[in-house]
PDB file of C-alpha atoms in Angstrom:
ATOM      1  CA  LEU A   1      47.583  15.660  28.972  1.00  0.00           C
ATOM      2  CA  VAL A   2      45.369  15.162  26.392  1.00  0.00           C
ATOM      3  CA  VAL A   3      45.147  11.631  24.342  1.00  0.00           C
ATOM      4  CA  MET A   4      44.022  11.764  21.119  1.00  0.00           C
ATOM      5  CA  PRO A   5      41.085   9.226  20.205  1.00  0.00           C
ATOM      6  CA  LYS A   6      41.239   7.779  16.306  1.00  0.00           C
ATOM      7  CA  PRO A   7      38.924   8.734  13.907  1.00  0.00           C
ATOM      8  CA  PRO A   8      35.883   8.824  13.952  1.00  0.00           C
ATOM      9  CA  GLU A   9      34.629   5.532  11.364  1.00  0.00           C
ATOM     10  CA  THR A  10      32.207   6.303   8.013  1.00  0.00           C
ATOM     11  CA  LYS A  11      28.610   4.471   8.382  1.00  0.00           C
ATOM     12  CA  ILE A  12      26.251   5.463   6.206  1.00  0.00           C
ATOM     13  CA  PRO A  13      26.275   5.173   2.857  1.00  0.00           C
ATOM     14  CA  ALA A  14      29.067   2.616   2.381  1.00  0.00           C
ATOM     15  CA  ASP A  15      32.140   3.145   0.918  1.00  0.00           C
ATOM     16  CA  GLY A  16      30.895   2.868  -2.891  1.00  0.00           C
ATOM     17  CA  GLU A  17      27.506   2.555  -1.959  1.00  0.00           C
ATOM     18  CA  LYS A  18      25.037   5.267  -5.093  1.00  0.00           C
ATOM     19  CA  ILE A  19      22.052   6.887  -3.830  1.00  0.00           C
ATOM     20  CA  VAL A  20      18.420   7.446  -6.628  1.00  0.00           C
ATOM     21  CA  GLN A  21      16.977   9.985  -5.209  1.00  0.00           C
ATOM     22  CA  TYR A  22      13.466  11.066  -7.041  1.00  0.00           C
ATOM     23  CA  SER A  23      13.282  15.005  -6.010  1.00  0.00           C
ATOM     24  CA  PRO A  24      16.152  17.679  -6.136  1.00  0.00           C
ATOM     25  CA  LYS A  25      14.862  18.602  -2.511  1.00  0.00           C
ATOM     26  CA  ALA A  26      15.529  15.089  -0.896  1.00  0.00           C
ATOM     27  CA  ARG A  27      17.824  14.518   1.945  1.00  0.00           C
ATOM     28  CA  THR A  28      20.781  12.886   2.014  1.00  0.00           C
ATOM     29  CA  ASP A  29      21.522  10.705   5.364  1.00  0.00           C
ATOM     30  CA  ILE A  30      24.863  10.447   6.597  1.00  0.00           C
ATOM     31  CA  LYS A  31      25.693   8.638  10.030  1.00  0.00           C
ATOM     32  CA  TRP A  32      29.281   7.697  11.951  1.00  0.00           C
ATOM     33  CA  GLU A  33      30.538   5.446  14.587  1.00  0.00           C
ATOM     34  CA  ALA A  34      31.395   7.363  17.763  1.00  0.00           C
ATOM     35  CA  ALA A  35      34.715   8.038  18.702  1.00  0.00           C
ATOM     36  CA  VAL A  36      35.933   7.487  22.390  1.00  0.00           C
ATOM     37  CA  GLY A  37      35.948  10.585  23.795  1.00  0.00           C
ATOM     38  CA  ALA A  38      35.190  12.665  21.307  1.00  0.00           C
ATOM     39  CA  THR A  39      32.290  15.475  22.283  1.00  0.00           C
ATOM     40  CA  LYS A  40      31.938  16.715  18.679  1.00  0.00           C
ATOM     41  CA  TYR A  41      32.607  16.021  15.030  1.00  0.00           C
ATOM     42  CA  ARG A  42      33.893  17.482  11.688  1.00  0.00           C
ATOM     43  CA  LEU A  43      31.151  16.714   8.790  1.00  0.00           C
ATOM     44  CA  GLU A  44      33.089  17.145   5.404  1.00  0.00           C
ATOM     45  CA  VAL A  45      31.815  16.541   2.069  1.00  0.00           C
ATOM     46  CA  MET A  46      33.671  17.379  -1.061  1.00  0.00           C
ATOM     47  CA  ARG A  47      32.978  17.036  -4.425  1.00  0.00           C
ATOM     48  CA  GLY A  48      35.974  16.560  -6.687  1.00  0.00           C
ATOM     49  CA  LEU A  49      38.706  18.847  -4.945  1.00  0.00           C
ATOM     50  CA  THR A  50      35.241  21.447  -3.348  1.00  0.00           C
ATOM     51  CA  VAL A  51      33.888  21.413  -0.274  1.00  0.00           C
ATOM     52  CA  VAL A  52      30.199  21.122  -0.323  1.00  0.00           C
ATOM     53  CA  HIS A  53      29.373  20.807   2.977  1.00  0.00           C
ATOM     54  CA  SER A  54      31.270  21.948   6.141  1.00  0.00           C
ATOM     55  CA  GLU A  55      30.089  21.293   9.802  1.00  0.00           C
ATOM     56  CA  VAL A  56      30.478  21.336  13.417  1.00  0.00           C
ATOM     57  CA  TYR A  57      27.640  18.246  15.150  1.00  0.00           C
ATOM     58  CA  SER A  58      27.303  16.955  18.422  1.00  0.00           C
ATOM     59  CA  GLY A  59      25.844  13.887  17.552  1.00  0.00           C
ATOM     60  CA  THR A  60      27.056  11.422  15.148  1.00  0.00           C
ATOM     61  CA  SER A  61      24.446  12.308  12.048  1.00  0.00           C
ATOM     62  CA  ALA A  62      23.450  14.465   9.995  1.00  0.00           C
ATOM     63  CA  SER A  63      21.395  15.449   6.976  1.00  0.00           C
ATOM     64  CA  LEU A  64      21.549  17.268   4.058  1.00  0.00           C
ATOM     65  CA  LYS A  65      19.739  18.514   1.656  1.00  0.00           C
ATOM     66  CA  GLU A  66      19.645  19.563  -1.473  1.00  0.00           C
ATOM     67  CA  LEU A  67      23.023  17.691  -3.013  1.00  0.00           C
ATOM     68  CA  PRO A  68      22.892  17.563  -6.754  1.00  0.00           C
ATOM     69  CA  ALA A  69      23.372  13.903  -8.802  1.00  0.00           C
ATOM     70  CA  GLY A  70      26.886  13.596  -9.254  1.00  0.00           C
ATOM     71  CA  LYS A  71      29.852  12.139  -6.880  1.00  0.00           C
ATOM     72  CA  TYR A  72      30.932  12.700  -3.685  1.00  0.00           C
ATOM     73  CA  THR A  73      33.567  12.185  -1.038  1.00  0.00           C
ATOM     74  CA  TRP A  74      33.593  13.263   2.853  1.00  0.00           C
ATOM     75  CA  GLN A  75      35.739  12.462   5.732  1.00  0.00           C
ATOM     76  CA  ILE A  76      35.225  13.089   9.706  1.00  0.00           C
ATOM     77  CA  THR A  77      37.307  14.646  12.243  1.00  0.00           C
ATOM     78  CA  ALA A  78      36.375  13.874  16.782  1.00  0.00           C
ATOM     79  CA  ILE A  79      36.926  16.897  18.384  1.00  0.00           C
ATOM     80  CA  VAL A  80      37.444  17.449  21.827  1.00  0.00           C
ATOM     81  CA  GLU A  81      36.348  19.624  24.571  1.00  0.00           C
ATOM     82  CA  PRO A  82      38.246  19.969  27.870  1.00  0.00           C
ATOM     83  CA  GLN A  83      35.611  18.426  30.489  1.00  0.00           C
ATOM     84  CA  GLY A  84      35.225  19.682  34.056  1.00  0.00           C
ATOM     85  CA  ARG A  85      37.775  20.675  35.776  1.00  0.00           C
ATOM     86  CA  VAL A  86      40.870  21.470  34.149  1.00  0.00           C
ATOM     87  CA  PRO A  87      43.706  24.147  33.611  1.00  0.00           C
ATOM     88  CA  ALA A  88      43.055  27.792  33.263  1.00  0.00           C
ATOM     89  CA  SER A  89      45.136  27.166  30.582  1.00  0.00           C
ATOM     90  CA  PHE A  90      42.544  24.038  29.217  1.00  0.00           C
ATOM     91  CA  GLN A  91      40.047  26.715  29.094  1.00  0.00           C
ATOM     92  CA  SER A  92      37.999  27.673  25.874  1.00  0.00           C
ATOM     93  CA  ARG A  93      40.247  25.124  23.779  1.00  0.00           C
ATOM     94  CA  THR A  94      39.831  21.978  21.688  1.00  0.00           C
ATOM     95  CA  TRP A  95      41.809  19.270  19.230  1.00  0.00           C
ATOM     96  CA  GLN A  96      41.371  17.700  16.029  1.00  0.00           C
ATOM     97  CA  SER A  97      41.655  14.008  16.022  1.00  0.00           C
ATOM     98  CA  LYS A  98      42.668  13.035  12.337  1.00  0.00           C
ATOM     99  CA  PRO A  99      40.057  12.613   9.860  1.00  0.00           C
ATOM    100  CA  SER A 100      38.375  10.136   8.772  1.00  0.00           C
ATOM    101  CA  ASP A 101      40.017   7.035   5.534  1.00  0.00           C
ATOM    102  CA  LEU A 102      38.031   9.110   2.731  1.00  0.00           C
ATOM    103  CA  SER A 103      34.080   7.274   1.844  1.00  0.00           C
ATOM    104  CA  GLU A 104      32.113   8.090  -1.736  1.00  0.00           C
ATOM    105  CA  PHE A 105      28.868   7.627  -3.149  1.00  0.00           C
ATOM    106  CA  ARG A 106      27.294   9.022  -5.161  1.00  0.00           C
ATOM    107  CA  ILE A 107      24.220   9.844  -6.244  1.00  0.00           C
ATOM    108  CA  GLU A 108      21.465   9.331  -8.950  1.00  0.00           C
ATOM    109  CA  GLN A 109      18.708  11.731  -9.783  1.00  0.00           C
ATOM    110  CA  GLU A 110      15.185   9.441 -11.655  1.00  0.00           C
ATOM    111  CA  LYS A 111      11.777  10.048 -12.080  1.00  0.00           C
ATOM    112  CA  LEU A 112       8.696   8.018 -10.217  1.00  0.00           C
ATOM    113  CA  GLU A 113       6.592   6.042 -12.776  1.00  0.00           C
ATOM    114  CA  ALA A 114       2.642   6.146 -12.740  1.00  0.00           C
ATOM    115  CA  PRO A 115       1.771   2.768 -10.973  1.00  0.00           C
ATOM    116  CA  VAL A 116      -0.838   0.718 -12.848  1.00  0.00           C
ATOM    117  CA  PRO A 117      -4.264   0.067 -11.923  1.00  0.00           C
ATOM    118  CA  VAL A 118      -4.992  -3.541 -11.276  1.00  0.00           C
ATOM    119  CA  MET A 119      -8.170  -3.930  -9.547  1.00  0.00           C
ATOM    120  CA  PRO A 120     -11.003  -2.711  -9.802  1.00  0.00           C
ATOM    121  CA  LEU A 121     -11.770  -1.849 -13.461  1.00  0.00           C
ATOM    122  CA  GLY A 122     -14.379  -2.488 -16.225  1.00  0.00           C
ATOM    123  CA  LYS A 123     -17.531  -3.398 -14.540  1.00  0.00           C
ATOM    124  CA  ILE A 124     -17.698  -5.411 -11.178  1.00  0.00           C
ATOM    125  CA  GLU A 125     -20.901  -7.340  -8.435  1.00  0.00           C
ATOM    126  CA  PRO A 126     -21.541  -5.540  -5.587  1.00  0.00           C
ATOM    127  CA  PRO A 127     -19.197  -6.515  -2.087  1.00  0.00           C
ATOM    128  CA  SER A 128     -21.412  -8.033   0.552  1.00  0.00           C
ATOM    129  CA  ASP A 129     -19.892  -5.704   3.113  1.00  0.00           C
ATOM    130  CA  ARG A 130     -20.010  -2.627   0.424  1.00  0.00           C
ATOM    131  CA  ARG A 131     -16.109  -3.022   1.952  1.00  0.00           C
ATOM    132  CA  LEU A 132     -13.582  -3.005  -2.107  1.00  0.00           C
ATOM    133  CA  ARG A 133      -9.974  -3.689  -2.781  1.00  0.00           C
ATOM    134  CA  PHE A 134      -7.835  -1.214  -4.873  1.00  0.00           C
ATOM    135  CA  LYS A 135      -4.500  -2.501  -5.978  1.00  0.00           C
ATOM    136  CA  TRP A 136      -1.676  -1.575  -8.316  1.00  0.00           C
ATOM    137  CA  LYS A 137       1.270  -2.326  -9.374  1.00  0.00           C
ATOM    138  CA  THR A 138       4.751  -1.753  -7.527  1.00  0.00           C
ATOM    139  CA  VAL A 139       6.443   1.785  -8.704  1.00  0.00           C
ATOM    140  CA  GLU A 140      10.225   1.215  -8.404  1.00  0.00           C
ATOM    141  CA  GLY A 141      11.851   3.784  -5.745  1.00  0.00           C
ATOM    142  CA  ALA A 142       8.057   4.771  -4.028  1.00  0.00           C
ATOM    143  CA  GLU A 143       7.380   4.535  -0.395  1.00  0.00           C
ATOM    144  CA  SER A 144       4.248   5.076  -0.261  1.00  0.00           C
ATOM    145  CA  TYR A 145       0.521   5.681  -2.503  1.00  0.00           C
ATOM    146  CA  ASP A 146      -1.976   8.615  -2.348  1.00  0.00           C
ATOM    147  CA  VAL A 147      -5.186   7.001  -3.628  1.00  0.00           C
ATOM    148  CA  GLU A 148      -8.360   8.943  -4.426  1.00  0.00           C
ATOM    149  CA  VAL A 149     -12.144   7.729  -5.052  1.00  0.00           C
ATOM    150  CA  PHE A 150     -14.690   9.540  -6.451  1.00  0.00           C
ATOM    151  CA  ALA A 151     -18.092   8.668  -7.660  1.00  0.00           C
ATOM    152  CA  ALA A 152     -18.388   9.011 -11.180  1.00  0.00           C
ATOM    153  CA  PRO A 153     -20.851  12.073 -12.162  1.00  0.00           C
ATOM    154  CA  PRO A 154     -24.252  11.394 -13.653  1.00  0.00           C
ATOM    155  CA  LYS A 155     -24.123  10.699 -17.102  1.00  0.00           C
ATOM    156  CA  GLY A 156     -22.889  13.126 -19.888  1.00  0.00           C
ATOM    157  CA  ARG A 157     -21.337  15.235 -17.002  1.00  0.00           C
ATOM    158  CA  THR A 158     -17.952  15.464 -17.393  1.00  0.00           C
ATOM    159  CA  VAL A 159     -15.411  15.370 -14.000  1.00  0.00           C
ATOM    160  CA  ALA A 160     -14.685  18.046 -12.546  1.00  0.00           C
ATOM    161  CA  SER A 161     -11.052  19.121 -12.185  1.00  0.00           C
ATOM    162  CA  ASN A 162     -11.417  20.010  -8.747  1.00  0.00           C
ATOM    163  CA  ALA A 163     -14.079  17.345  -7.864  1.00  0.00           C
ATOM    164  CA  THR A 164     -13.237  16.480  -3.764  1.00  0.00           C
ATOM    165  CA  PRO A 165     -13.108  12.259  -3.453  1.00  0.00           C
ATOM    166  CA  PHE A 166     -15.205  10.579  -0.478  1.00  0.00           C
ATOM    167  CA  ALA A 167     -12.120   8.226  -0.117  1.00  0.00           C
ATOM    168  CA  LYS A 168      -8.823   8.960   0.012  1.00  0.00           C
ATOM    169  CA  VAL A 169      -5.308   7.145   1.783  1.00  0.00           C
ATOM    170  CA  THR A 170      -2.243   7.092   1.431  1.00  0.00           C
ATOM    171  CA  THR A 171      -0.811   3.597   1.992  1.00  0.00           C
ATOM    172  CA  LYS A 172       2.842   1.978   2.159  1.00  0.00           C
ATOM    173  CA  GLU A 173       1.469  -0.897   0.352  1.00  0.00           C
ATOM    174  CA  ASN A 174       0.220  -1.619  -2.974  1.00  0.00           C
ATOM    175  CA  SER A 175      -3.354  -2.276  -1.950  1.00  0.00           C
ATOM    176  CA  VAL A 176      -5.892  -0.807  -0.365  1.00  0.00           C
ATOM    177  CA  VAL A 177      -9.728  -1.726   1.414  1.00  0.00           C
ATOM    178  CA  VAL A 178     -12.173   1.769   0.743  1.00  0.00           C
ATOM    179  CA  ASN A 179     -15.685   1.447   1.773  1.00  0.00           C
ATOM    180  CA  LEU A 180     -18.352   2.115  -1.463  1.00  0.00           C
ATOM    181  CA  ARG A 181     -21.224   4.185  -1.666  1.00  0.00           C
ATOM    182  CA  GLY A 182     -23.501   1.766  -3.661  1.00  0.00           C
ATOM    183  CA  GLU A 183     -24.393   0.932  -7.050  1.00  0.00           C
ATOM    184  CA  GLY A 184     -23.105   3.732 -10.114  1.00  0.00           C
ATOM    185  CA  GLN A 185     -19.574   4.397 -11.903  1.00  0.00           C
ATOM    186  CA  TYR A 186     -16.710   5.160  -9.574  1.00  0.00           C
ATOM    187  CA  TYR A 187     -13.469   6.385 -11.088  1.00  0.00           C
ATOM    188  CA  TRP A 188      -9.825   6.478  -9.195  1.00  0.00           C
ATOM    189  CA  ARG A 189      -6.004   7.759  -8.749  1.00  0.00           C
ATOM    190  CA  VAL A 190      -3.396   6.418  -7.539  1.00  0.00           C
ATOM    191  CA  ARG A 191      -0.015   7.991  -7.429  1.00  0.00           C
ATOM    192  CA  ALA A 192       3.861   7.676  -5.974  1.00  0.00           C
ATOM    193  CA  LEU A 193       5.282   8.913  -2.952  1.00  0.00           C
ATOM    194  CA  ALA A 194       9.092   8.789  -2.804  1.00  0.00           C
ATOM    195  CA  ASN A 195      11.872  10.744  -0.523  1.00  0.00           C
ATOM    196  CA  VAL A 196       9.356  11.463   2.246  1.00  0.00           C
ATOM    197  CA  GLU A 197      10.031  13.327   5.660  1.00  0.00           C
ATOM    198  CA  GLU A 198       7.987  12.506   8.699  1.00  0.00           C
ATOM    199  CA  GLY A 199       6.141  15.461   8.957  1.00  0.00           C
ATOM    200  CA  VAL A 200       6.705  17.292   6.003  1.00  0.00           C
ATOM    201  CA  GLY A 201       5.713  14.764   3.328  1.00  0.00           C
ATOM    202  CA  ALA A 202       6.951  13.403   0.622  1.00  0.00           C
ATOM    203  CA  ALA A 203       9.864  15.472  -1.301  1.00  0.00           C
ATOM    204  CA  ALA A 204       8.851  13.583  -4.858  1.00  0.00           C
ATOM    205  CA  VAL A 205       5.662  12.818  -6.438  1.00  0.00           C
ATOM    206  CA  GLY A 206       4.995  10.467  -9.715  1.00  0.00           C
ATOM    207  CA  PRO A 207       1.924  11.150 -12.063  1.00  0.00           C
ATOM    208  CA  GLN A 208      -1.576  10.257 -11.541  1.00  0.00           C
ATOM    209  CA  SER A 209      -3.040   6.842 -13.049  1.00  0.00           C
ATOM    210  CA  THR A 210      -7.127   7.125 -13.550  1.00  0.00           C
ATOM    211  CA  ALA A 211      -9.131   4.302 -13.998  1.00  0.00           C
ATOM    212  CA  GLU A 212     -12.500   3.753 -13.192  1.00  0.00           C
ATOM    213  CA  PHE A 213     -15.334   0.983 -12.708  1.00  0.00           C
ATOM    214  CA  LYS A 214     -19.274   0.322 -12.627  1.00  0.00           C
ATOM    215  CA  VAL A 215     -20.780  -1.189  -9.475  1.00  0.00           C
ATOM    216  CA  ASP A 216     -23.450  -3.470 -10.833  1.00  0.00           C
ATOM    217  CA  ARG A 217     -25.358  -6.398  -9.027  1.00  0.00           C
ATOM    218  CA  ASN A 218     -25.684  -7.417 -13.440  1.00  0.00           C
ATOM    219  CA  ALA A 219     -22.018  -7.021 -14.034  1.00  0.00           C
ATOM    220  CA  SER A 220     -21.950 -10.968 -14.899  1.00  0.00           C
ATOM    221  CA  TYR A 221     -23.968 -10.836 -18.094  1.00  0.00           C
ATOM    222  CA  GLN A 222     -22.655  -9.677 -21.464  1.00  0.00           C
ATOM    223  CA  ASP A 223     -23.167  -6.019 -22.315  1.00  0.00           C
ATOM    224  CA  GLY A 224     -25.536  -6.694 -25.383  1.00  0.00           C
ATOM    225  CA  GLY A 225     -25.477 -10.476 -25.419  1.00  0.00           C
ATOM    226  CA  GLY A 226     -28.403 -12.492 -23.910  1.00  0.00           C
ATOM    227  CA  TYR A 227     -28.765 -15.998 -22.881  1.00  0.00           C
ATOM    228  CA  VAL A 228     -30.804 -18.851 -23.685  1.00  0.00           C
ATOM    229  CA  ALA A 229     -32.798 -20.247 -20.339  1.00  0.00           C
ATOM    230  CA  LEU A 230     -33.544 -24.391 -20.824  1.00  0.00           C
ATOM    231  CA  SER A 231     -35.705 -26.742 -18.385  1.00  0.00           C
ATOM    232  CA  THR A 232     -37.424 -30.291 -18.397  1.00  0.00           C
ATOM    233  CA  MET A 233     -39.721 -31.805 -15.760  1.00  0.00           C
ATOM    234  CA  ALA A 234     -41.240 -35.595 -15.373  1.00  0.00           C
ATOM    235  CA  ALA A 235     -44.588 -35.513 -13.894  1.00  0.00           C
ATOM    236  CA  PRO A 236     -46.323 -38.721 -12.855  1.00  0.00           C
ATOM    237  CA  TYR A 237     -49.345 -38.855 -12.214  1.00  0.00           C
ATOM    238  CA  SER A 238     -52.883 -41.933 -12.014  1.00  0.00           C
ATOM    239  CA  TYR A 239     -56.130 -42.206 -13.142  1.00  0.00           C
ATOM    240  CA  MET A 240     -59.284 -44.386 -12.574  1.00  0.00           C
ATOM    241  CA  VAL A 241     -62.291 -45.246 -14.958  1.00  0.00           C
ATOM    242  CA  VAL A 242     -65.935 -45.839 -13.724  1.00  0.00           C
ATOM    243  CA  SER A 243     -68.213 -47.671 -16.046  1.00  0.00           C
ATOM    244  CA  PRO A 244     -71.224 -45.726 -16.405  1.00  0.00           C
ATOM    245  CA  SER A 245     -73.694 -48.081 -17.190  1.00  0.00           C
ATOM    246  CA  THR A 246     -73.170 -50.187 -13.645  1.00  0.00           C
ATOM    247  CA  GLY A 247     -71.455 -48.175 -10.950  1.00  0.00           C
ATOM    248  CA  THR A 248     -69.445 -50.204 -10.444  1.00  0.00           C
ATOM    249  CA  GLY A 249     -65.480 -51.675 -10.767  1.00  0.00           C
ATOM    250  CA  SER A 250     -63.152 -49.885 -12.085  1.00  0.00           C
ATOM    251  CA  THR A 251     -59.776 -49.869 -13.572  1.00  0.00           C
ATOM    252  CA  GLY A 252     -56.913 -47.751 -13.472  1.00  0.00           C
ATOM    253  CA  SER A 253     -53.304 -46.718 -14.100  1.00  0.00           C
ATOM    254  CA  VAL A 254     -50.288 -44.825 -14.239  1.00  0.00           C
ATOM    255  CA  ALA A 255     -47.971 -42.746 -16.065  1.00  0.00           C
ATOM    256  CA  ILE A 256     -45.735 -40.274 -16.971  1.00  0.00           C
ATOM    257  CA  THR A 257     -45.747 -37.468 -18.750  1.00  0.00           C
ATOM    258  CA  LEU A 258     -42.067 -35.206 -19.513  1.00  0.00           C
ATOM    259  CA  ARG A 259     -42.760 -31.406 -20.794  1.00  0.00           C
ATOM    260  CA  GLY A 260     -39.844 -28.801 -21.731  1.00  0.00           C
ATOM    261  CA  SER A 261     -39.667 -25.210 -22.247  1.00  0.00           C
ATOM    262  CA  GLY A 262     -37.004 -22.751 -23.066  1.00  0.00           C
ATOM    263  CA  GLU A 263     -36.595 -19.331 -22.640  1.00  0.00           C
ATOM    264  CA  TYR A 264     -34.534 -16.312 -24.057  1.00  0.00           C
ATOM    265  CA  TYR A 265     -33.455 -13.645 -21.873  1.00  0.00           C
ATOM    266  CA  PHE A 266     -32.435 -10.193 -24.032  1.00  0.00           C
ATOM    267  CA  HIS A 267     -31.004  -8.379 -20.640  1.00  0.00           C
ATOM    268  CA  PRO A 268     -31.063 -10.280 -16.592  1.00  0.00           C
ATOM    269  CA  GLN A 269     -34.157  -8.635 -16.385  1.00  0.00           C
ATOM    270  CA  TRP A 270     -36.810  -9.808 -19.045  1.00  0.00           C
ATOM    271  CA  GLY A 271     -36.973 -11.598 -21.674  1.00  0.00           C
ATOM    272  CA  VAL A 272     -40.128 -13.835 -23.601  1.00  0.00           C
ATOM    273  CA  GLY A 273     -40.789 -17.549 -22.875  1.00  0.00           C
TER     274      GLY A 273
END
């Protein structure tokens, strides 16, 4: 007697779920609950009345590649195979349960945006330990980010298209700490990644954003503007008067002098006073 299990229950994606993908090559993960007594499962995915995928799986999940944007329905059927000692008439035979209820999902294709750099920008003071945090605004749908940091070429030279970054990091956060090379001009690039598969990489790569900054010990001073420095000093002193005729007798007094000075610096390293 062959007892058929109840139809498997669909799990992921949930009925009516919207799946946002950022690449036509992205995979769609489908999972279902195990059925007691089932040894295999048949997955059928339909678009309208057309079956776009039908395959037997030994587990309870499948990863479908390159499903175009649109509305889909899917269902699972449990397959029972004879196990252990069975009558000869049962060997090589299989039985199928009733299919699960149809579950519906929708795939939408969208594009990744370029991250907006937040820091560092412009002119900054050298960090005490040369470690500087790079930060950007989070991109909707991004699973990770690629960050590249370059030392800018000497003044007057253009950046080569094949320039090699001295630091390259992939992170799931929207910031990363990088060791700098000291004072000088730098630029950095960041881009968002989505539909990342372990061991394969990202199926979707967003546009890059580029930002520049300069590490300068005089970064706190405004370019093209000097500053005035004023100082005062109060100095007490005493004196004595000796009679030249007698050589004896004296008188003394104590006074205080007040002095002021001023300097104007055209640049943090030179000026007049």
